[in-house]
Amino acid sequence: MSALTHINASGEANMVDVSDKAVTVREARAEAWVLMAAETLQLILSGQHHKGDVFATARIAGIMAAKKTADLIPLCHPLALSKVEVQLTADAERGGVQINSYCKLSGQTGVEMEALTAASVAALTIYDMCKAVQKDMRIEGVRLLEKRGGKSGDFKV
């Protein structure tokens, strides 16, 4: 197991110095699920939700969140993302919405946290928009699916 990189020799929280790392293409994919009643999912899909297009709002929220990750997570580096994608897929069989995010850049540090933040905030946005009709929705399965690039190499679930 690798050492924790955000802890200095004194055991204090520390932002990692990435200045000596090579600039390479870095990519990450993450997912989250919002599980809900069939009626709530149908309300979203029918376009009859009184707050508007739930998927469009969640997609934009996820993209915006990826760009603001360093403002939310204290030791994350501010990154110049070259691409952020958020896809939402209704899954009636599982009873909810699957959110997949993708982030990419050419830089000195990875984009895993940005992808995870995008998926998480998109899920929270769906919850926020639908809580008036169902308060017991569940956000589950927030996880990194894949990362590419960087010194630690590639990872895939």
Tab-separated table of C-alpha atoms in Angstrom:
chain	number	residue	atom	x	y	z
A	1	MET	CA	0.000	0.000	0.000
A	2	SER	CA	1.282	3.475	-0.855
A	3	ALA	CA	1.843	6.197	1.710
A	4	LEU	CA	-0.711	8.953	2.109
A	5	THR	CA	0.452	11.804	-0.113
A	6	HIS	CA	-1.487	14.594	1.590
A	7	ILE	CA	0.293	14.148	4.926
A	8	ASN	CA	3.717	15.742	5.468
A	9	ALA	CA	6.582	14.343	7.585
A	10	SER	CA	5.059	15.954	10.691
A	11	GLY	CA	1.678	14.274	10.104
A	12	GLU	CA	-0.021	17.496	9.038
A	13	ALA	CA	-2.381	17.958	6.087
A	14	ASN	CA	-0.384	19.151	3.115
A	15	MET	CA	-1.082	20.042	-0.513
A	16	VAL	CA	1.091	17.833	-2.721
A	17	ASP	CA	3.751	19.602	-4.790
A	18	VAL	CA	3.177	18.500	-8.384
A	19	SER	CA	5.610	20.956	-9.996
A	20	ASP	CA	8.134	18.235	-10.883
A	21	LYS	CA	5.556	15.924	-12.443
A	22	ALA	CA	5.326	15.592	-16.202
A	23	VAL	CA	2.358	17.104	-18.012
A	24	THR	CA	0.390	14.165	-19.377
A	25	VAL	CA	-3.164	13.472	-20.465
A	26	ARG	CA	-5.230	12.488	-17.419
A	27	GLU	CA	-8.746	11.057	-17.575
A	28	ALA	CA	-11.211	9.737	-15.005
A	29	ARG	CA	-14.715	8.269	-15.002
A	30	ALA	CA	-17.016	8.027	-11.993
A	31	GLU	CA	-20.589	7.029	-11.298
A	32	ALA	CA	-23.380	7.564	-8.802
A	33	TRP	CA	-26.943	6.278	-8.518
A	34	VAL	CA	-30.113	7.976	-7.336
A	35	LEU	CA	-32.639	5.309	-6.433
A	36	MET	CA	-36.308	6.304	-6.348
A	37	ALA	CA	-39.886	5.148	-6.749
A	38	ALA	CA	-41.150	4.317	-10.222
A	39	GLU	CA	-43.581	7.253	-10.016
A	40	THR	CA	-40.767	9.717	-9.329
A	41	LEU	CA	-38.713	8.368	-12.209
A	42	GLN	CA	-41.721	8.597	-14.516
A	43	LEU	CA	-42.313	12.208	-13.447
A	44	ILE	CA	-38.725	13.044	-14.443
A	45	LEU	CA	-38.930	11.192	-17.761
A	46	SER	CA	-42.311	12.605	-18.741
A	47	GLY	CA	-41.046	16.165	-18.486
A	48	GLN	CA	-43.965	17.017	-16.194
A	49	HIS	CA	-41.831	17.945	-13.191
A	50	HIS	CA	-42.843	21.414	-12.007
A	51	LYS	CA	-39.189	22.468	-11.560
A	52	GLY	CA	-38.315	21.765	-15.185
A	53	ASP	CA	-35.888	19.420	-16.922
A	54	VAL	CA	-34.290	17.447	-14.089
A	55	PHE	CA	-31.660	15.754	-16.275
A	56	ALA	CA	-30.530	18.994	-17.922
A	57	THR	CA	-30.238	20.741	-14.568
A	58	ALA	CA	-28.317	17.837	-13.008
A	59	ARG	CA	-25.980	17.632	-16.010
A	60	ILE	CA	-25.091	21.332	-15.787
A	61	ALA	CA	-24.698	21.096	-11.992
A	62	GLY	CA	-22.276	18.192	-12.390
A	63	ILE	CA	-20.200	20.040	-14.969
A	64	MET	CA	-20.085	23.161	-12.813
A	65	ALA	CA	-19.124	21.096	-9.746
A	66	ALA	CA	-16.203	19.444	-11.546
A	67	LYS	CA	-14.849	22.905	-12.348
A	68	LYS	CA	-15.180	23.947	-8.675
A	69	THR	CA	-13.700	20.836	-7.041
A	70	ALA	CA	-10.666	22.686	-5.646
A	71	ASP	CA	-13.051	25.133	-3.925
A	72	LEU	CA	-14.857	22.245	-2.216
A	73	ILE	CA	-12.071	19.808	-1.295
A	74	PRO	CA	-9.286	21.620	0.561
A	75	LEU	CA	-6.180	19.844	-0.762
A	76	CYS	CA	-7.228	19.506	-4.414
A	77	HIS	CA	-5.318	21.515	-6.986
A	78	PRO	CA	-7.275	23.952	-9.164
A	79	LEU	CA	-7.279	22.358	-12.604
A	80	ALA	CA	-7.818	23.616	-16.136
A	81	LEU	CA	-10.167	20.877	-17.302
A	82	SER	CA	-10.310	20.360	-21.049
A	83	LYS	CA	-13.457	18.202	-20.990
A	84	VAL	CA	-16.252	17.381	-18.557
A	85	GLU	CA	-19.140	15.139	-19.505
A	86	VAL	CA	-22.088	14.069	-17.361
A	87	GLN	CA	-24.503	11.445	-18.667
A	88	LEU	CA	-27.730	10.452	-16.961
A	89	THR	CA	-29.521	7.212	-17.740
A	90	ALA	CA	-32.899	6.145	-16.397
A	91	ASP	CA	-32.970	2.540	-15.245
A	92	ALA	CA	-36.544	1.432	-14.506
A	93	GLU	CA	-35.410	-2.087	-13.602
A	94	ARG	CA	-33.089	-0.852	-10.845
A	95	GLY	CA	-35.451	1.977	-9.997
A	96	GLY	CA	-33.454	5.108	-10.504
A	97	VAL	CA	-30.956	7.156	-12.432
A	98	GLN	CA	-27.364	6.204	-13.160
A	99	ILE	CA	-24.982	9.128	-13.439
A	100	ASN	CA	-21.683	8.738	-15.281
A	101	SER	CA	-19.111	11.502	-15.358
A	102	TYR	CA	-15.929	11.903	-17.378
A	103	CYS	CA	-13.172	14.462	-16.864
A	104	LYS	CA	-10.037	15.053	-18.917
A	105	LEU	CA	-7.060	17.392	-18.990
A	106	SER	CA	-3.404	17.660	-19.852
A	107	GLY	CA	-1.730	18.367	-16.556
A	108	GLN	CA	0.451	17.347	-13.647
A	109	THR	CA	-2.212	15.766	-11.449
A	110	GLY	CA	-5.206	13.529	-11.952
A	111	VAL	CA	-8.894	14.305	-12.302
A	112	GLU	CA	-10.421	11.567	-10.141
A	113	MET	CA	-11.802	14.009	-7.582
A	114	GLU	CA	-13.341	16.138	-10.317
A	115	ALA	CA	-15.122	13.129	-11.823
A	116	LEU	CA	-16.348	12.004	-8.389
A	117	THR	CA	-17.521	15.517	-7.552
A	118	ALA	CA	-19.387	15.826	-10.865
A	119	ALA	CA	-21.258	12.555	-10.290
A	120	SER	CA	-22.003	13.396	-6.649
A	121	VAL	CA	-23.346	16.889	-7.301
A	122	ALA	CA	-25.448	15.700	-10.238
A	123	ALA	CA	-26.977	13.115	-7.870
A	124	LEU	CA	-27.568	15.737	-5.185
A	125	THR	CA	-29.237	17.971	-7.769
A	126	ILE	CA	-31.661	15.217	-8.753
A	127	TYR	CA	-32.454	14.701	-5.081
A	128	ASP	CA	-32.970	18.442	-4.555
A	129	MET	CA	-35.283	18.775	-7.527
A	130	CYS	CA	-37.367	15.726	-6.591
A	131	LYS	CA	-37.447	15.867	-2.787
A	132	ALA	CA	-40.859	17.545	-2.805
A	133	VAL	CA	-42.378	14.394	-4.311
A	134	GLN	CA	-40.146	11.790	-2.618
A	135	LYS	CA	-37.958	12.343	0.417
A	136	ASP	CA	-36.701	8.759	0.779
A	137	MET	CA	-34.672	8.653	-2.435
A	138	ARG	CA	-31.185	7.201	-1.936
A	139	ILE	CA	-27.875	8.272	-3.390
A	140	GLU	CA	-25.650	5.204	-3.654
A	141	GLY	CA	-22.654	3.741	-5.366
A	142	VAL	CA	-20.547	6.866	-5.754
A	143	ARG	CA	-17.271	5.448	-7.022
A	144	LEU	CA	-14.355	5.861	-9.353
A	145	LEU	CA	-14.771	3.605	-12.366
A	146	GLU	CA	-11.575	4.348	-14.228
A	147	LYS	CA	-8.552	6.619	-14.325
A	148	ARG	CA	-5.830	6.946	-16.919
A	149	GLY	CA	-2.491	8.675	-16.951
A	150	GLY	CA	-0.013	9.768	-14.372
A	151	LYS	CA	2.735	8.109	-12.374
A	152	SER	CA	0.415	5.652	-10.596
A	153	GLY	CA	-0.778	4.278	-13.929
A	154	ASP	CA	-4.213	3.194	-15.045
A	155	PHE	CA	-7.069	1.886	-12.895
A	156	LYS	CA	-10.336	0.293	-13.922
A	157	VAL	CA	-13.084	-1.351	-11.871
